[in-house]
């Protein structure tokens, strides 16, 4: 007699959770997102290249790239510093500061945008000091960079913090007992462990900076060939109902975002490689 | 309830976790599944419980096939290795859980549930702990709550996964005596998984020794300890000295020494290994017979009343361990570096056709 | 006495007893740098919002946040959050349950896909929704037939918000549920519980803080989303303007005080969000 075996899960809800997850993701994200590639395929290779390499668009990419890169770099340095201070030192008000770090995540980007623009304007609280040295911040790439520095501030901190917290004290003590100096301990023992999370945080901040719109659009001033960013180009094409043009620019940005995502995933895998397997 | 397991196999991808398991557990017995990690013992236990699906073979309780019966219909109590207590519930709510989730018609009245829980708390010696949370209990106490929780639903079968694995040595010993007593009072068919041979020998009515997804031997503690059926069982159940040699007409030739093996009279010139437990070895100053092996005293140490003597065999890089009582040791008055003769009092020989060492 | 205190601190925070003076210097330099950076980049902007909002007095402030357009923006924003956050919770729990309790092929890909909205520019999120639901989009003619309008109306704003907030609850729950494993649920099932009993009595209580955490972050983003909503809203005053869009309009019309007044409301909400978040973190750390 042949018996029937059903491969069943012990815990319930596989079908239900799979159904909800796939339905929600498909309707809200996956199917709409696939539109970009369908729409751009109708455009033809030649037109596509023409749009994305036009002077104005190309310049917008350059601005987006350069400002996002510099902002992510600054955030990497200060993010590491902030994470270090928050984990290693004890001081009053630490918990409040720790919570405060996430302000850029909680504050609406448009609010950040108008605030920074006014603050760093010619006569603004902070802008006036720079005016003394004839440095203009608002409506220049420097302003865009500052907005992206604000938005990206928490990324590196939040990636580095848990790694630093979970670092075994004994490893440093072992290094010290073997005669390593403080600098050597930091450079040879601590920093190598912090590098993957710093890089992952950098990539996250960079990816976010590339796509950021709300906080940048006000401070940028959006002058063609000067302070236009890539997301703004999509917006302005859309306002002219040039869907094909908007889509072409979006495809390039999406590809870059995916590359960033893959890099982040690889970095996280890399940083997990050295962990001891539990069990 | 009698548990019957027929031709059960289980694989995860390319890993064969269980291979053709046949086992019957009679009603009311306390059975230990004993084996090293990766031997499949926990998988088998979880399959009996219904926490792993059955994909080949039959598991039945009292003749009723369970292949497609879900865990919550099987009437088993399962005690998890790390207890799996509900952290956000008090001890009381943990124990009452199985009764509270019953359908309205089958659910006992509130007062009855309360009575039952307090009875169980008494049984596991935790009365007064009802309002505590699991995080406020010690390991041994958590273990007992987990047991009470499993017993609350009055299971026909009690399954325990490494019940004492996470406890320290003293609590462990106490708890296993207590489990034995509890089982004697309740007589519910129980199966527990362990990798600790002492625990299995101490508590179980019968022991099922598993290795690499297969059953090596089934028997009472004295059966498996005194007459192991395979080298694996011999090795797993205690310390052992190995003597590699050639078997020829009832003699195992180990170098120049000839050891008597009367049970293998008819075998000539075959490789074989003699297994001797350390307490089945004797030390003599003089060579008294052909089976005496020359060796040099290398190291002596004692654990309580037992003395262990490690000796290095003459002209060989092999060591022999001998277990002596305190009196024997004092009588011999050995000193390190001294040459003596060791002799096996009892030996079991396996021919390595069907095993690899 | 002060040096004693400092020394003790060095020992307890640094673990290793170095030459003490040197450590103090590093510590104070690093701490001052951090404070300076945070004051310039976080504190001054935050204070500035409220100063600007009240620059022309409380009367102007209250007028700005009670005028009809502002009120309708506030109402719409609340509506968007009330719809998108619970849907996100349902999705988040389902996705986290699926990923942490079962083995199946393509799990890694699913995990990456859930994070995808974080990597996509909000403007692109808006664009793809226009391409899909818009009048010229794939579903456009179909929706038109039934007289349904999604883009340039409220449903579009809600869908755009759902797009950008999709990962929030799931990514908070996945590590929590991963760490908890499956044994508590298995125990509940082995004691005779059915699926819902197991979920409501065992799973939900053990993930509630993670869930709340994800919800408040999701809520903050839902209320503050600008780029994606900006693309699909059509900026119809009193109809499809959310609070961030209202702020933008006021700002572009040089009504700075009014813009900062509405902005201050959202900033207040951001501060409350941070407060709840910190409180949850403190709570879970304690246990």
mmCIF file of N, CA, C and O in Angstrom, chain B residues 46 51 70-72 76 78 80 84-89 94 97-98 100-102 149-150 153, chain C residues 180 182-195 197-198 201-203 205-206 208:
data_model
loop_
_atom_site.group_PDB
_atom_site.id
_atom_site.type_symbol
_atom_site.label_atom_id
_atom_site.label_comp_id
_atom_site.label_asym_id
_atom_site.label_seq_id
_atom_site.Cartn_x
_atom_site.Cartn_y
_atom_site.Cartn_z
ATOM 1 N N UNK B 46 11.531 14.725 17.636
ATOM 2 C CA UNK B 46 10.643 15.750 17.068
ATOM 3 C C UNK B 46 9.647 15.143 16.078
ATOM 4 O O UNK B 46 8.540 15.652 15.913
ATOM 5 N N UNK B 51 6.732 17.579 15.355
ATOM 6 C CA UNK B 51 7.368 18.864 15.062
ATOM 7 C C UNK B 51 8.208 18.787 13.789
ATOM 8 O O UNK B 51 8.662 19.795 13.280
ATOM 9 N N UNK B 70 -1.543 16.414 13.082
ATOM 10 C CA UNK B 70 -0.773 17.602 13.456
ATOM 11 C C UNK B 70 -0.378 17.539 14.931
ATOM 12 O O UNK B 70 -1.012 16.847 15.722
ATOM 13 N N UNK B 71 0.704 18.242 15.273
ATOM 14 C CA UNK B 71 1.204 18.221 16.658
ATOM 15 C C UNK B 71 0.101 18.434 17.676
ATOM 16 O O UNK B 71 0.056 17.764 18.703
ATOM 17 N N UNK B 72 -0.766 19.428 17.411
ATOM 18 C CA UNK B 72 -1.717 19.761 18.467
ATOM 19 C C UNK B 72 -2.850 18.740 18.591
ATOM 20 O O UNK B 72 -3.723 18.877 19.418
ATOM 21 N N UNK B 76 0.710 14.755 22.926
ATOM 22 C CA UNK B 76 2.049 14.578 23.472
ATOM 23 C C UNK B 76 2.432 15.820 24.276
ATOM 24 O O UNK B 76 1.964 16.917 23.999
ATOM 25 N N UNK B 78 5.692 18.008 25.172
ATOM 26 C CA UNK B 78 7.069 18.136 24.702
ATOM 27 C C UNK B 78 7.801 19.131 25.596
ATOM 28 O O UNK B 78 7.332 20.246 25.804
ATOM 29 N N UNK B 80 11.073 21.293 25.777
ATOM 30 C CA UNK B 80 12.112 21.742 24.854
ATOM 31 C C UNK B 80 13.451 21.879 25.558
ATOM 32 O O UNK B 80 13.518 22.124 26.760
ATOM 33 N N UNK B 84 11.775 26.861 26.252
ATOM 34 C CA UNK B 84 10.768 27.577 25.457
ATOM 35 C C UNK B 84 9.601 28.055 26.305
ATOM 36 O O UNK B 84 8.448 27.963 25.894
ATOM 37 N N UNK B 85 9.887 28.550 27.495
ATOM 38 C CA UNK B 85 8.811 29.131 28.311
ATOM 39 C C UNK B 85 8.362 30.434 27.667
ATOM 40 O O UNK B 85 9.139 31.116 27.014
ATOM 41 N N UNK B 86 7.081 30.767 27.843
ATOM 42 C CA UNK B 86 6.586 32.031 27.315
ATOM 43 C C UNK B 86 7.056 33.141 28.248
ATOM 44 O O UNK B 86 6.595 33.257 29.377
ATOM 45 N N UNK B 87 7.975 33.969 27.745
ATOM 46 C CA UNK B 87 8.667 34.923 28.623
ATOM 47 C C UNK B 87 7.738 35.973 29.215
ATOM 48 O O UNK B 87 7.962 36.479 30.294
ATOM 49 N N UNK B 88 6.691 36.314 28.446
ATOM 50 C CA UNK B 88 5.823 37.392 28.905
ATOM 51 C C UNK B 88 4.695 36.893 29.797
ATOM 52 O O UNK B 88 3.831 37.646 30.180
ATOM 53 N N UNK B 89 4.684 35.595 30.099
ATOM 54 C CA UNK B 89 3.627 35.055 30.964
ATOM 55 C C UNK B 89 4.224 34.618 32.297
ATOM 56 O O UNK B 89 5.371 34.194 32.370
ATOM 57 N N UNK B 94 1.907 30.183 32.143
ATOM 58 C CA UNK B 94 2.627 29.214 31.332
ATOM 59 C C UNK B 94 2.029 27.825 31.495
ATOM 60 O O UNK B 94 1.748 27.144 30.513
ATOM 61 N N UNK B 97 -1.503 27.421 30.076
ATOM 62 C CA UNK B 97 -1.675 27.732 28.657
ATOM 63 C C UNK B 97 -2.427 26.640 27.889
ATOM 64 O O UNK B 97 -3.410 26.897 27.202
ATOM 65 N N UNK B 98 -1.938 25.393 28.040
ATOM 66 C CA UNK B 98 -2.513 24.283 27.280
ATOM 67 C C UNK B 98 -3.996 24.080 27.577
ATOM 68 O O UNK B 98 -4.748 23.632 26.713
ATOM 69 N N UNK B 100 -6.020 26.654 28.714
ATOM 70 C CA UNK B 100 -6.716 27.877 28.293
ATOM 71 C C UNK B 100 -6.984 27.935 26.800
ATOM 72 O O UNK B 100 -7.907 28.620 26.379
ATOM 73 N N UNK B 101 -6.159 27.247 26.008
ATOM 74 C CA UNK B 101 -6.368 27.342 24.557
ATOM 75 C C UNK B 101 -7.335 26.267 24.045
ATOM 76 O O UNK B 101 -7.594 26.185 22.858
ATOM 77 N N UNK B 102 -7.871 25.466 24.950
ATOM 78 C CA UNK B 102 -8.825 24.448 24.489
ATOM 79 C C UNK B 102 -10.110 25.110 24.030
ATOM 80 O O UNK B 102 -10.465 26.200 24.468
ATOM 81 N N UNK B 149 4.203 22.439 32.611
ATOM 82 C CA UNK B 149 3.387 22.938 31.507
ATOM 83 C C UNK B 149 3.020 21.797 30.548
ATOM 84 O O UNK B 149 1.890 21.691 30.091
ATOM 85 N N UNK B 150 4.008 20.919 30.293
ATOM 86 C CA UNK B 150 3.751 19.806 29.386
ATOM 87 C C UNK B 150 2.785 18.805 30.021
ATOM 88 O O UNK B 150 1.953 18.218 29.343
ATOM 89 N N UNK B 153 -1.608 19.268 30.243
ATOM 90 C CA UNK B 153 -2.604 18.810 29.286
ATOM 91 C C UNK B 153 -2.810 17.294 29.369
ATOM 92 O O UNK B 153 -3.480 16.704 28.539
ATOM 93 N N UNK C 180 14.249 35.300 18.387
ATOM 94 C CA UNK C 180 13.393 34.509 19.269
ATOM 95 C C UNK C 180 13.280 33.059 18.826
ATOM 96 O O UNK C 180 12.937 32.198 19.638
ATOM 97 N N UNK C 182 11.857 29.609 16.883
ATOM 98 C CA UNK C 182 10.505 29.108 16.719
ATOM 99 C C UNK C 182 10.013 28.299 17.905
ATOM 100 O O UNK C 182 8.886 27.846 17.916
ATOM 101 N N UNK C 183 10.867 28.072 18.901
ATOM 102 C CA UNK C 183 10.469 27.070 19.897
ATOM 103 C C UNK C 183 9.261 27.498 20.727
ATOM 104 O O UNK C 183 8.460 26.655 21.098
ATOM 105 N N UNK C 184 9.141 28.805 21.027
ATOM 106 C CA UNK C 184 7.973 29.198 21.817
ATOM 107 C C UNK C 184 6.689 28.913 21.054
ATOM 108 O O UNK C 184 5.699 28.452 21.629
ATOM 109 N N UNK C 185 6.704 29.174 19.762
ATOM 110 C CA UNK C 185 5.519 28.888 18.956
ATOM 111 C C UNK C 185 5.279 27.385 18.876
ATOM 112 O O UNK C 185 4.147 26.924 18.965
ATOM 113 N N UNK C 186 6.378 26.636 18.707
ATOM 114 C CA UNK C 186 6.225 25.179 18.658
ATOM 115 C C UNK C 186 5.654 24.654 19.970
ATOM 116 O O UNK C 186 4.825 23.751 19.984
ATOM 117 N N UNK C 187 6.111 25.234 21.078
ATOM 118 C CA UNK C 187 5.594 24.823 22.384
ATOM 119 C C UNK C 187 4.098 25.089 22.449
ATOM 120 O O UNK C 187 3.322 24.231 22.895
ATOM 121 N N UNK C 188 3.676 26.276 21.989
ATOM 122 C CA UNK C 188 2.252 26.615 22.029
ATOM 123 C C UNK C 188 1.448 25.618 21.208
ATOM 124 O O UNK C 188 0.410 25.120 21.652
ATOM 125 N N UNK C 189 1.954 25.284 20.014
ATOM 126 C CA UNK C 189 1.243 24.344 19.149
ATOM 127 C C UNK C 189 1.193 22.955 19.789
ATOM 128 O O UNK C 189 0.170 22.294 19.794
ATOM 129 N N UNK C 190 2.313 22.544 20.381
ATOM 130 C CA UNK C 190 2.341 21.202 20.979
ATOM 131 C C UNK C 190 1.417 21.125 22.194
ATOM 132 O O UNK C 190 1.019 20.052 22.606
ATOM 133 N N UNK C 191 1.090 22.288 22.776
ATOM 134 C CA UNK C 191 0.154 22.283 23.903
ATOM 135 C C UNK C 191 -1.285 22.392 23.415
ATOM 136 O O UNK C 191 -2.206 22.544 24.212
ATOM 137 N N UNK C 192 -1.470 22.353 22.107
ATOM 138 C CA UNK C 192 -2.828 22.286 21.577
ATOM 139 C C UNK C 192 -3.390 23.587 21.044
ATOM 140 O O UNK C 192 -4.558 23.654 20.685
ATOM 141 N N UNK C 193 -2.577 24.653 21.005
ATOM 142 C CA UNK C 193 -3.095 25.926 20.514
ATOM 143 C C UNK C 193 -3.296 25.868 19.003
ATOM 144 O O UNK C 193 -2.550 25.192 18.303
ATOM 145 N N UNK C 194 -4.297 26.594 18.495
ATOM 146 C CA UNK C 194 -4.414 26.694 17.044
ATOM 147 C C UNK C 194 -3.632 27.921 16.573
ATOM 148 O O UNK C 194 -3.052 28.646 17.378
ATOM 149 N N UNK C 195 -3.631 28.153 15.269
ATOM 150 C CA UNK C 195 -2.791 29.212 14.704
ATOM 151 C C UNK C 195 -3.029 30.582 15.303
ATOM 152 O O UNK C 195 -2.084 31.276 15.682
ATOM 153 N N UNK C 197 -4.550 31.387 18.157
ATOM 154 C CA UNK C 197 -4.212 31.422 19.584
ATOM 155 C C UNK C 197 -2.711 31.575 19.760
ATOM 156 O O UNK C 197 -2.246 32.362 20.580
ATOM 157 N N UNK C 198 -1.962 30.807 18.963
ATOM 158 C CA UNK C 198 -0.506 30.904 19.037
ATOM 159 C C UNK C 198 -0.048 32.317 18.714
ATOM 160 O O UNK C 198 0.754 32.903 19.426
ATOM 161 N N UNK C 201 -1.455 34.946 21.490
ATOM 162 C CA UNK C 201 -1.020 34.786 22.873
ATOM 163 C C UNK C 201 0.494 34.668 23.018
ATOM 164 O O UNK C 201 1.038 34.975 24.071
ATOM 165 N N UNK C 202 1.156 34.179 21.997
ATOM 166 C CA UNK C 202 2.597 33.944 22.144
ATOM 167 C C UNK C 202 3.419 34.879 21.249
ATOM 168 O O UNK C 202 4.303 35.581 21.713
ATOM 169 N N UNK C 203 3.109 34.907 19.957
ATOM 170 C CA UNK C 203 3.941 35.692 19.042
ATOM 171 C C UNK C 203 3.786 37.188 19.282
ATOM 172 O O UNK C 203 4.774 37.896 19.508
ATOM 173 N N UNK C 205 2.624 39.114 21.788
ATOM 174 C CA UNK C 205 3.199 39.730 22.989
ATOM 175 C C UNK C 205 4.727 39.809 22.946
ATOM 176 O O UNK C 205 5.309 40.729 23.502
ATOM 177 N N UNK C 206 5.355 38.839 22.270
ATOM 178 C CA UNK C 206 6.816 38.857 22.304
ATOM 179 C C UNK C 206 7.415 39.793 21.262
ATOM 180 O O UNK C 206 8.593 40.118 21.324
ATOM 181 N N UNK C 208 5.822 42.813 20.506
ATOM 182 C CA UNK C 208 5.059 44.072 20.521
ATOM 183 C C UNK C 208 5.963 45.309 20.528
ATOM 184 O O UNK C 208 5.635 46.295 19.867
#
